[in-house]
Short mmCIF file of C-alpha atoms and ligand atoms in Angstrom, two decimals:
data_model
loop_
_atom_site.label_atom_id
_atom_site.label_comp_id
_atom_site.label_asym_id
_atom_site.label_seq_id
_atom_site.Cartn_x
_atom_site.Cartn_y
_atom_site.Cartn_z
CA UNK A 1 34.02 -66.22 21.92
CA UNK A 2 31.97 -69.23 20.82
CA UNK A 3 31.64 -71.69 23.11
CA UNK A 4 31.58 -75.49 21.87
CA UNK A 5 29.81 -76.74 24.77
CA UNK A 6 26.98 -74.66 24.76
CA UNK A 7 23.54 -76.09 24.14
CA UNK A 8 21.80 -74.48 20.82
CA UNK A 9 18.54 -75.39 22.27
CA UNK A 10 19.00 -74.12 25.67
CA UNK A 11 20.50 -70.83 24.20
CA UNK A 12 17.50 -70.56 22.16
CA UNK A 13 14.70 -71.16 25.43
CA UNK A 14 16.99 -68.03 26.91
CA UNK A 15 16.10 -65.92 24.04
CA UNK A 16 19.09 -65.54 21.57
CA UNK A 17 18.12 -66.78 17.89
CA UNK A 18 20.41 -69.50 16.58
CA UNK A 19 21.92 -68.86 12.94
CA UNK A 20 21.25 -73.08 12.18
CA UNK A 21 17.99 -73.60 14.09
CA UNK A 22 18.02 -76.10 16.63
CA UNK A 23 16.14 -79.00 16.09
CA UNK A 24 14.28 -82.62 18.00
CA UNK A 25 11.38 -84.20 17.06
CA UNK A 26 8.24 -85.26 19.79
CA UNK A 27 8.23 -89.09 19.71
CA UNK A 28 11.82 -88.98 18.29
CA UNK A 29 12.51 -92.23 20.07
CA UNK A 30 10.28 -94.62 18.68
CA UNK A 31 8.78 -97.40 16.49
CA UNK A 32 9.79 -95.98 12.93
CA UNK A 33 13.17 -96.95 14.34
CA UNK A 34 14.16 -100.38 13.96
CA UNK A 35 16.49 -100.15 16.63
CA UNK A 36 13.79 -98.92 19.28
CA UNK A 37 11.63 -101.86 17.94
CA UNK A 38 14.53 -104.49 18.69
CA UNK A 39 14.95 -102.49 22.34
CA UNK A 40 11.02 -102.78 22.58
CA UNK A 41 10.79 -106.38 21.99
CA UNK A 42 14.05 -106.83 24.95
CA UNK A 43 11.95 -105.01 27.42
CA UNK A 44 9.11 -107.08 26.44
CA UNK A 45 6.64 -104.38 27.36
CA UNK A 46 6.46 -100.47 27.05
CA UNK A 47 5.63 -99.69 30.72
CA UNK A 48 9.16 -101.98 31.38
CA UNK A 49 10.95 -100.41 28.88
CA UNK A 50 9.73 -96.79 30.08
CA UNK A 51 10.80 -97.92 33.90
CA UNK A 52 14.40 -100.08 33.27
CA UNK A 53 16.90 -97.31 33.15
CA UNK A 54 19.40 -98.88 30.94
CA UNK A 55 17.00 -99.92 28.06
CA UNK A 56 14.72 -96.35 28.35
CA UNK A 57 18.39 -94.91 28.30
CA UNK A 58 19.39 -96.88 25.49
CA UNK A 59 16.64 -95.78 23.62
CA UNK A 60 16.56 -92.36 24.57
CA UNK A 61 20.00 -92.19 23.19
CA UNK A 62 19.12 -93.51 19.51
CA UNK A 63 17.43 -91.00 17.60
CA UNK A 64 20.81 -88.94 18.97
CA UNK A 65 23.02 -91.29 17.76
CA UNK A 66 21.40 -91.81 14.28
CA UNK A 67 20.36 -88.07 13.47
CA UNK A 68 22.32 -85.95 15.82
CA UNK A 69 19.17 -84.15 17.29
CA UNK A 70 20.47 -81.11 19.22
CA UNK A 71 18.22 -82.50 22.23
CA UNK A 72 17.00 -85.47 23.54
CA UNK A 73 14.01 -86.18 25.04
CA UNK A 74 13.63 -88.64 28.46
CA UNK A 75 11.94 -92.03 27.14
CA UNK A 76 8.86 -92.27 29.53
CA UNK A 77 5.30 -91.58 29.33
CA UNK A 78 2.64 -88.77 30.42
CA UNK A 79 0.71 -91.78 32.05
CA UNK A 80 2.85 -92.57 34.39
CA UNK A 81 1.96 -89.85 36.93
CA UNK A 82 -1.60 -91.51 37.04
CA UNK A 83 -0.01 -94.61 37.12
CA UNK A 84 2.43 -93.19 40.69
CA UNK A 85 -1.08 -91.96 41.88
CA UNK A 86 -1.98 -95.88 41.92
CA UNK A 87 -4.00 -96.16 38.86
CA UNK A 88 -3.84 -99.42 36.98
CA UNK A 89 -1.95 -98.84 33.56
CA UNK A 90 -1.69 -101.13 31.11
CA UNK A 91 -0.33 -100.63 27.18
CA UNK A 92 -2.37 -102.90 25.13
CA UNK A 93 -0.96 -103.96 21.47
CA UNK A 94 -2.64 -102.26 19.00
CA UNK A 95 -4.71 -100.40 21.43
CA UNK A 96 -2.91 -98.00 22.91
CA UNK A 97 -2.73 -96.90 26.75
CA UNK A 98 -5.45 -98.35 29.76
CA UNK A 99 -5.93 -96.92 32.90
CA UNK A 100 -8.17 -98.50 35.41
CA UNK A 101 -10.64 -98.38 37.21
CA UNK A 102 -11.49 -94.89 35.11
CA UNK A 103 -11.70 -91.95 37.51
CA UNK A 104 -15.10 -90.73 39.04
CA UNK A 105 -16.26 -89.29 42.11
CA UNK A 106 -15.60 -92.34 44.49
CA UNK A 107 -12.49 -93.91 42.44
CA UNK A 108 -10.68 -90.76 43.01
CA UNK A 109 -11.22 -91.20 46.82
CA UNK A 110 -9.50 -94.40 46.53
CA UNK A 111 -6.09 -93.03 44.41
CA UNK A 112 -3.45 -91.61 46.59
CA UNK A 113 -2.84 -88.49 48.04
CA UNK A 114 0.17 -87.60 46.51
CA UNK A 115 2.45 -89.79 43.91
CA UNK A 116 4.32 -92.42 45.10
CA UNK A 117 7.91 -91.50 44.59
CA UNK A 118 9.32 -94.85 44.38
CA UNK A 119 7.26 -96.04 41.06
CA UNK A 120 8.63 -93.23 38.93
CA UNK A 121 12.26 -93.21 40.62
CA UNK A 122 13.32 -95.08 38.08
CA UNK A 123 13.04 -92.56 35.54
CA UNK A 124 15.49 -90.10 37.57
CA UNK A 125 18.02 -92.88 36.94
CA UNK A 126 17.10 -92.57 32.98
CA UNK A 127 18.03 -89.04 33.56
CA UNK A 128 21.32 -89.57 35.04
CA UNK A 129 22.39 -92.21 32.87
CA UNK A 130 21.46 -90.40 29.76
CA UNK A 131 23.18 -86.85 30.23
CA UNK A 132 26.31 -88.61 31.33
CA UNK A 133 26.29 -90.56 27.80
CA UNK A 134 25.46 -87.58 26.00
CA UNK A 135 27.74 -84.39 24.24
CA UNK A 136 27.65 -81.48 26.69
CA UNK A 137 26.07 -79.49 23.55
CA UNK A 138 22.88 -82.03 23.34
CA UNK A 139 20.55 -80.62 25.68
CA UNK A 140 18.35 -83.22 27.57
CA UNK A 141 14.46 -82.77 28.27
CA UNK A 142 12.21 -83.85 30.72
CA UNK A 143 8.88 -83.96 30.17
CA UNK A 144 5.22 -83.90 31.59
CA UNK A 145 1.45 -84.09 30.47
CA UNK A 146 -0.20 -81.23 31.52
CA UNK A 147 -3.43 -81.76 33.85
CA UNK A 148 -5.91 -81.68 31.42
CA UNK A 149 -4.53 -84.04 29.21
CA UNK A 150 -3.35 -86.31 31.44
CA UNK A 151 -6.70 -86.21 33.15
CA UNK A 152 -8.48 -86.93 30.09
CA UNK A 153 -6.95 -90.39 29.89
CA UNK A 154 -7.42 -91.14 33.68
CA UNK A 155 -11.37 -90.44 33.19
CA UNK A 156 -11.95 -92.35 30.24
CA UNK A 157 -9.84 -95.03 30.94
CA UNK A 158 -8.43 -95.76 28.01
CA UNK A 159 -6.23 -94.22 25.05
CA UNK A 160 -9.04 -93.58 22.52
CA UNK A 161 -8.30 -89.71 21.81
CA UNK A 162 -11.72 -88.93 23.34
CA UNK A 163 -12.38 -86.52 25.42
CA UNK A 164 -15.77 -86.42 26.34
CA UNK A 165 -15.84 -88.17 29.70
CA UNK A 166 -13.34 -85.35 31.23
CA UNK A 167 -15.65 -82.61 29.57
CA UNK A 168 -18.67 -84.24 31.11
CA UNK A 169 -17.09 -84.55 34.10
CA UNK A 170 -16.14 -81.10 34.44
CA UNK A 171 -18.98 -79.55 33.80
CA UNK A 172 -21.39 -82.15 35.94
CA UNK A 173 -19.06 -82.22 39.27
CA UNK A 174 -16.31 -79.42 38.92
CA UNK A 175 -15.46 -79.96 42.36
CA UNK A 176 -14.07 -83.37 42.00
CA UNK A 177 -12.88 -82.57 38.45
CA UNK A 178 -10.95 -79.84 40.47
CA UNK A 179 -9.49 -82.66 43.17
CA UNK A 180 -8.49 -84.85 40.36
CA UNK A 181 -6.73 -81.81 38.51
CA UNK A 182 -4.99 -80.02 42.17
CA UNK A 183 -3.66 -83.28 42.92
CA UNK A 184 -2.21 -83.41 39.27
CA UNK A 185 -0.90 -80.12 39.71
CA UNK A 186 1.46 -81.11 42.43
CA UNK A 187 2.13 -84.82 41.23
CA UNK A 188 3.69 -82.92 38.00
CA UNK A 189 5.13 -80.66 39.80
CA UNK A 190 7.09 -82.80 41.98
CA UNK A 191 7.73 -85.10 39.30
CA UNK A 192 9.63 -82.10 37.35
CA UNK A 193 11.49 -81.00 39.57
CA UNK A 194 12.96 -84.29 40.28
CA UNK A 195 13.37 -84.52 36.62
CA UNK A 196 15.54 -81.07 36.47
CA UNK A 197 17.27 -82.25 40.06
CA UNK A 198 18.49 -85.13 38.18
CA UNK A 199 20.07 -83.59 35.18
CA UNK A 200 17.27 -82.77 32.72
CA UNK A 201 17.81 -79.33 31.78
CA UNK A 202 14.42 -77.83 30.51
CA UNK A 203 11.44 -79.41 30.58
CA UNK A 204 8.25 -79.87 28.19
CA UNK A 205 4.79 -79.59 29.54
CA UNK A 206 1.93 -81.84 27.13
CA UNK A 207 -1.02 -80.11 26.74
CA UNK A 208 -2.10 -82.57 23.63
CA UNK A 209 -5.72 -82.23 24.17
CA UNK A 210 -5.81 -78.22 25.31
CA UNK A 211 -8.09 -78.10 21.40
CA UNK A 212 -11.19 -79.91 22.89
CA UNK A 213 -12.20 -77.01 25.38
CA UNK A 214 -13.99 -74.12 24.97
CA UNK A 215 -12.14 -70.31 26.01
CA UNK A 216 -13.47 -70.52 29.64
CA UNK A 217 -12.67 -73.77 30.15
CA UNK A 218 -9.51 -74.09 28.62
CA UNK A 219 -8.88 -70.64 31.15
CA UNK A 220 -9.92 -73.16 34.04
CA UNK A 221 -8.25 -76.36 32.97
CA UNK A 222 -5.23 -75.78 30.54
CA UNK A 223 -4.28 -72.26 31.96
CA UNK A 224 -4.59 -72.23 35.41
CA UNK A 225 -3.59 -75.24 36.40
CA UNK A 226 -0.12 -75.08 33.73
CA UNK A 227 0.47 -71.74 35.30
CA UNK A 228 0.10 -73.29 39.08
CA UNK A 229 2.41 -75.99 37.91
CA UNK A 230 5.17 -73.42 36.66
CA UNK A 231 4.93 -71.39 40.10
CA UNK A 232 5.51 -74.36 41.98
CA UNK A 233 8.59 -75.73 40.06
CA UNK A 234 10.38 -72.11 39.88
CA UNK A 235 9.46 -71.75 43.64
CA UNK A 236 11.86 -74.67 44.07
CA UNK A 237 14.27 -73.92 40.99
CA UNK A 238 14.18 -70.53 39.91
CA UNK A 239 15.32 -70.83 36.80
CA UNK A 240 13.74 -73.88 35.60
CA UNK A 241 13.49 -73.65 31.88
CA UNK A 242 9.98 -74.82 30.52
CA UNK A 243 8.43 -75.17 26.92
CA UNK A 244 4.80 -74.98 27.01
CA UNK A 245 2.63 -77.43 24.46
CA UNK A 246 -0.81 -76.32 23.87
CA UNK A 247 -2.08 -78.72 21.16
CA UNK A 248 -5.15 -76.86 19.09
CA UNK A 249 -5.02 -73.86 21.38
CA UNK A 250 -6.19 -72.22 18.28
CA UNK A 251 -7.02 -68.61 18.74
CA UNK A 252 -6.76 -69.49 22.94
CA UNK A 253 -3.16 -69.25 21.99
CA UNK A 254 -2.40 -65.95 22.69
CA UNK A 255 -4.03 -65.99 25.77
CA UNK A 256 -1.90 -69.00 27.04
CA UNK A 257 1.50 -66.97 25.47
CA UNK A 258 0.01 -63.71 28.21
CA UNK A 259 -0.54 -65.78 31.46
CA UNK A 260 1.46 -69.13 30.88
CA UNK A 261 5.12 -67.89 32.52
CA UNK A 262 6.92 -70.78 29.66
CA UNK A 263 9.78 -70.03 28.32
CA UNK A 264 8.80 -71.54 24.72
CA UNK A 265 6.06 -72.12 23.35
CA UNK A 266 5.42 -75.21 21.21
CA UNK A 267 3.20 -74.89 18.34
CA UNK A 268 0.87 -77.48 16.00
CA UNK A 269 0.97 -77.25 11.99
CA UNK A 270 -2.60 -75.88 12.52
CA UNK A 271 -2.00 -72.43 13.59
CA UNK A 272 -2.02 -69.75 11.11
CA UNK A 273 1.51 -69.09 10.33
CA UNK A 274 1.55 -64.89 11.20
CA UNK A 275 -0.88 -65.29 14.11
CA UNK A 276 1.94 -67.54 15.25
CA UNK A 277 4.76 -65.08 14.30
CA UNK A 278 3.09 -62.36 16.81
CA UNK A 279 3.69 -65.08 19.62
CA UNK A 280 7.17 -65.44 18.72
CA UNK A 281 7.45 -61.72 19.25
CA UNK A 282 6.91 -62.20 23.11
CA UNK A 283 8.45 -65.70 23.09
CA UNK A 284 10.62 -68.45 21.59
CA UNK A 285 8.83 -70.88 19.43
CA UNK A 286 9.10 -74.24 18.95
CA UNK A 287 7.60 -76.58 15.99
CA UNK A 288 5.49 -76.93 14.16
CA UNK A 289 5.91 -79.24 10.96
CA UNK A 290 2.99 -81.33 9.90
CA UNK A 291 3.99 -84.47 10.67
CA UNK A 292 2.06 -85.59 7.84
CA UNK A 293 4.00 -83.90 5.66
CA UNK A 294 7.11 -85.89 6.89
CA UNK A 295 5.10 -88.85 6.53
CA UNK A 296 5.08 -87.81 2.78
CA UNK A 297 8.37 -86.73 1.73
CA UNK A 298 9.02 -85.47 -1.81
CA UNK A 299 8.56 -81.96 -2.59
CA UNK A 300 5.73 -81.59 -0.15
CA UNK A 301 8.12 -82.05 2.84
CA UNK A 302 10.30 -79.40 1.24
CA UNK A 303 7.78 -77.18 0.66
CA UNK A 304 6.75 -77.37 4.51
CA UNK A 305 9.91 -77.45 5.97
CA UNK A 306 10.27 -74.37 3.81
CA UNK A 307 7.54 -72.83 5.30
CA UNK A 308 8.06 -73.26 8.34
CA UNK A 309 11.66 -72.00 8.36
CA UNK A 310 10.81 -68.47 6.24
CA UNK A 311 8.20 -68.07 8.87
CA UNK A 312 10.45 -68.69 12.49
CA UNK A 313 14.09 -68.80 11.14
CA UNK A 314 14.81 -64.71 11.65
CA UNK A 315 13.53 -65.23 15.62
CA UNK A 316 14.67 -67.51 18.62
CA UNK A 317 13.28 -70.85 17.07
CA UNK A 318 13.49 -74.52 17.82
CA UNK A 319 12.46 -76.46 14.42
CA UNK A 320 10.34 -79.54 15.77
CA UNK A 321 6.74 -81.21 14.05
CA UNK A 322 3.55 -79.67 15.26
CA UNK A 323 3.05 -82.58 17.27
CA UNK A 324 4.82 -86.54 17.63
CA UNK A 325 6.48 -88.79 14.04
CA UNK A 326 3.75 -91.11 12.83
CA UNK A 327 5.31 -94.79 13.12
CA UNK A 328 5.03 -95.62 9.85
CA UNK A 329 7.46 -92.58 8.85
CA UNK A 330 10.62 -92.97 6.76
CA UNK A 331 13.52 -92.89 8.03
CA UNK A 332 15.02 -91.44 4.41
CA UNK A 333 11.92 -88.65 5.37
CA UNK A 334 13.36 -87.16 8.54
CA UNK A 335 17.03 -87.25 7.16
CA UNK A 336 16.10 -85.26 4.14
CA UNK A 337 13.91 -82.70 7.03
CA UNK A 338 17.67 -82.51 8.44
CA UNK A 339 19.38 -82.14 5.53
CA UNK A 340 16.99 -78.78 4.54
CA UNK A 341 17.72 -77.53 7.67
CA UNK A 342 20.74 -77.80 8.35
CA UNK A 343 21.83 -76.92 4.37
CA UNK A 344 19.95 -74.06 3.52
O1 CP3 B 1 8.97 -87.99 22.64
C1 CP3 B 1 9.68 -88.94 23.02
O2 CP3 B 1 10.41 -89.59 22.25
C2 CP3 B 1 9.73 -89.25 24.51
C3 CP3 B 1 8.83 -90.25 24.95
C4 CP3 B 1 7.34 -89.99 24.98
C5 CP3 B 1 6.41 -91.06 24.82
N1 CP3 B 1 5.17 -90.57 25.07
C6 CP3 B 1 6.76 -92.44 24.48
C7 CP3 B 1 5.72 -93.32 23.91
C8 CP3 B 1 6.60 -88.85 25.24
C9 CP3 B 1 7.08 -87.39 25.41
C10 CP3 B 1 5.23 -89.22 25.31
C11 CP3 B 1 4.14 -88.28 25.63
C12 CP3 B 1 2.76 -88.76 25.57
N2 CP3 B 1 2.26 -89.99 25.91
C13 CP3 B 1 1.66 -87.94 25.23
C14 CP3 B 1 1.74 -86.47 24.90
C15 CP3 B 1 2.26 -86.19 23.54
C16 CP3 B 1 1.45 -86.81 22.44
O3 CP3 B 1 2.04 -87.63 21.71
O4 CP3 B 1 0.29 -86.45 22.29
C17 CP3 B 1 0.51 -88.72 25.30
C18 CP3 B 1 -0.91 -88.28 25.00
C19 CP3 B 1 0.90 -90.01 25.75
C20 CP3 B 1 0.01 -91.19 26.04
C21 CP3 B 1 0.28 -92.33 25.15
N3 CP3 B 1 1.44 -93.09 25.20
C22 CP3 B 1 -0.55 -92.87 24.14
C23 CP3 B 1 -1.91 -92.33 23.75
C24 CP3 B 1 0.13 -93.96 23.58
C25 CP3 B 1 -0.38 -94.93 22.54
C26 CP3 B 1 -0.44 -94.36 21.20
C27 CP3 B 1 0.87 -94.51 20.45
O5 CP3 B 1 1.33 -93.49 19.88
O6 CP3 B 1 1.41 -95.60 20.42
C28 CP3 B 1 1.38 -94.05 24.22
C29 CP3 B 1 2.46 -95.03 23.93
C30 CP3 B 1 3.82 -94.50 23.67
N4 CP3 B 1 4.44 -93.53 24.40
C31 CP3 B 1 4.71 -94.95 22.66
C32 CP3 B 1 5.90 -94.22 22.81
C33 CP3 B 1 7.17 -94.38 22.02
C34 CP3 B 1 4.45 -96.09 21.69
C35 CP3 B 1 4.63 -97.39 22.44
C36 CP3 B 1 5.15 -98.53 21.62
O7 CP3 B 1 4.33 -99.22 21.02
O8 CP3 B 1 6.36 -98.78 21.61
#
């Protein structure tokens, strides 16, 4: 019998192909939106907006509203586990994300322990307030960075998508590389499963920078410490879904796909196309339009959204970009991405 109520996405992370792919988009609440922009300037900063439940509700909500995404996504940040650990975190206009002091040998001594609960409570309240506004068949995400990402920020300091400090790091002084990335391990996994105690109902893990390491690293640091994460969580809710985001994993892919226990995997517009259609033979895939090519519109979207649906469409799928909607995208763009979807 169908059910009206039941969640598209949620069907797909348990396996069962949808005959209309579900579809979200990373960074689906944000500044193309003029509405997040007016919500943005009201909170008067991003880390108040991500930590005021009513306005990172409100926001959260939007993209829903305007497109009818069959999920939404929690609007809050990778950076603020680092930020619960007590690092200093700042958004600077135009500049992207600062965390300070930058993490080394005798700044991690000085972070805490664990999280502190208390600075990222507030985003449990998002939760709440959000799946209580939403359609029982919207299903709502959580979301963390994985380790290595997130770490990769906390070394350097600041947002500049470099990752050479962490790699340098890692290799020079593994051991405290391997303190910084245990006690990220249990921060995120903490942190999720308050998320799914709350109401989120799967949850994403953000590998974005999982490309810069080499196979045994990306075994030691992207791996390992993903799978630890997942143990931990299903230890505590057994049947915690979990999508999986390896950004660049490249040919490490399949490897992540055999030991990473997600239930979807979320793929980049980089990866060969039927290299990625062997991973959706173990598992349900998630992605993975350029979002470039939304950026451009015209036939080229077409064409890619094309693409992307001959390759996933006959499998358990979950149409999303390879990775989040450039700000300067559209809005025109992602409706006509919907409208090829959901009309072919
Ligand atoms: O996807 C969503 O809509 C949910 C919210 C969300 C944000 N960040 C909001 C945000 C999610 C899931 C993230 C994840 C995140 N944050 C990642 C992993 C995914 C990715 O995009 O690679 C990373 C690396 C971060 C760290 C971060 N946050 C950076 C580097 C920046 C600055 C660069 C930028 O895109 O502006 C942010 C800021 C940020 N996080 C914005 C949003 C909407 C823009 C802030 C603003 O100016 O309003």
């Amino acid at each position: 019998m169908y059910r009206f109520d039941k969640s598209p996405v949620l069907e797909v992370l348990a396996g069962s192909r949808q005959p209309i792919p579900p579809v979200w988009m990373m960074r689906q609440a944000g500044r193309y939106l003029p509405e997040y922009r007016d919500t943005r300037e009201r909170a008067g900063s991003f880390l108040k907006l991500c930590l005021t439940p009513e306005l990172a509700a409100e926001v959260t909500l939007q993209p829903i509203r305007r497109f009818g995404f069959d999920a939404a996504i929690i609007f809050a940040d990778i950076l603020l586990v680092p930020y619960a650990l007590g690092q200093a975190l700042t958004f600077v206009e135009g500049e992207g994300p600062r965390l300070a002091p930058p993490v080394d040998r005798a700044e991690l001594g000085r972070l805490r322990e664990t999280a502190d609960r208390s600075v990222v409570a507030p985003v449990f309240d998002t939760i709440r307030l959000v799946r209580s506004a939403l359609e029982p068949q919207v299903a709502l995400l959580g979301f963390c960075g994985a380790p290595w990402t997130v770490a990769t920020y906390m070394v350097a300091g600041c947002g500049t998508p470099d990752q050479a400090a962490a790699k340098l790091l890692a290799y020079q002084d593994p051991v405290t590389f391997g303190q910084l990335i245990d006690r990220l391990v249990a921060a995120s996994a903490d942190y999720l499963v308050e998320q799914l105690s709350a109401g989120a109902q799967a949850v994403q893990i953000f590998d974005t920078w999982s490309g810069a390491l080499s196979p045994e690293e990306f075994e030691r640091w992207c791996i390992d410490p993903v799978a630890r994460i997942i143990a931990e969580v299903r230890g505590r809710i057994p049947d915690a879904k979990i999508i999986g985001f390896p950004r660049g994993a490249g040919t490490s892919l399949l490897r992540y796909a055999d030991r990473v226990p997600v239930d979807a995997i979320s793929l980049d517009w980089m990866v060969d196309r039927d290299y990625a259609r062997d991973i959706q033979s173990q598992r349900p895939v998630q992605g993975n339009l350029d979002p470039h090519a939304l950026r451009a519109g015209g036939d080229a979207l077409l064409r890619a959204v094309d693409a992307t649906l001959d390759t996933f469409s006959s499998g358990p799928f979950i149409f999303n970009l390879g990775h989040g909607i450039l700000s300067d995208t559209p809005i025109a763009h992602v409706e006509q991405m919907l409208a090829r979807i959901r009309g072919r």
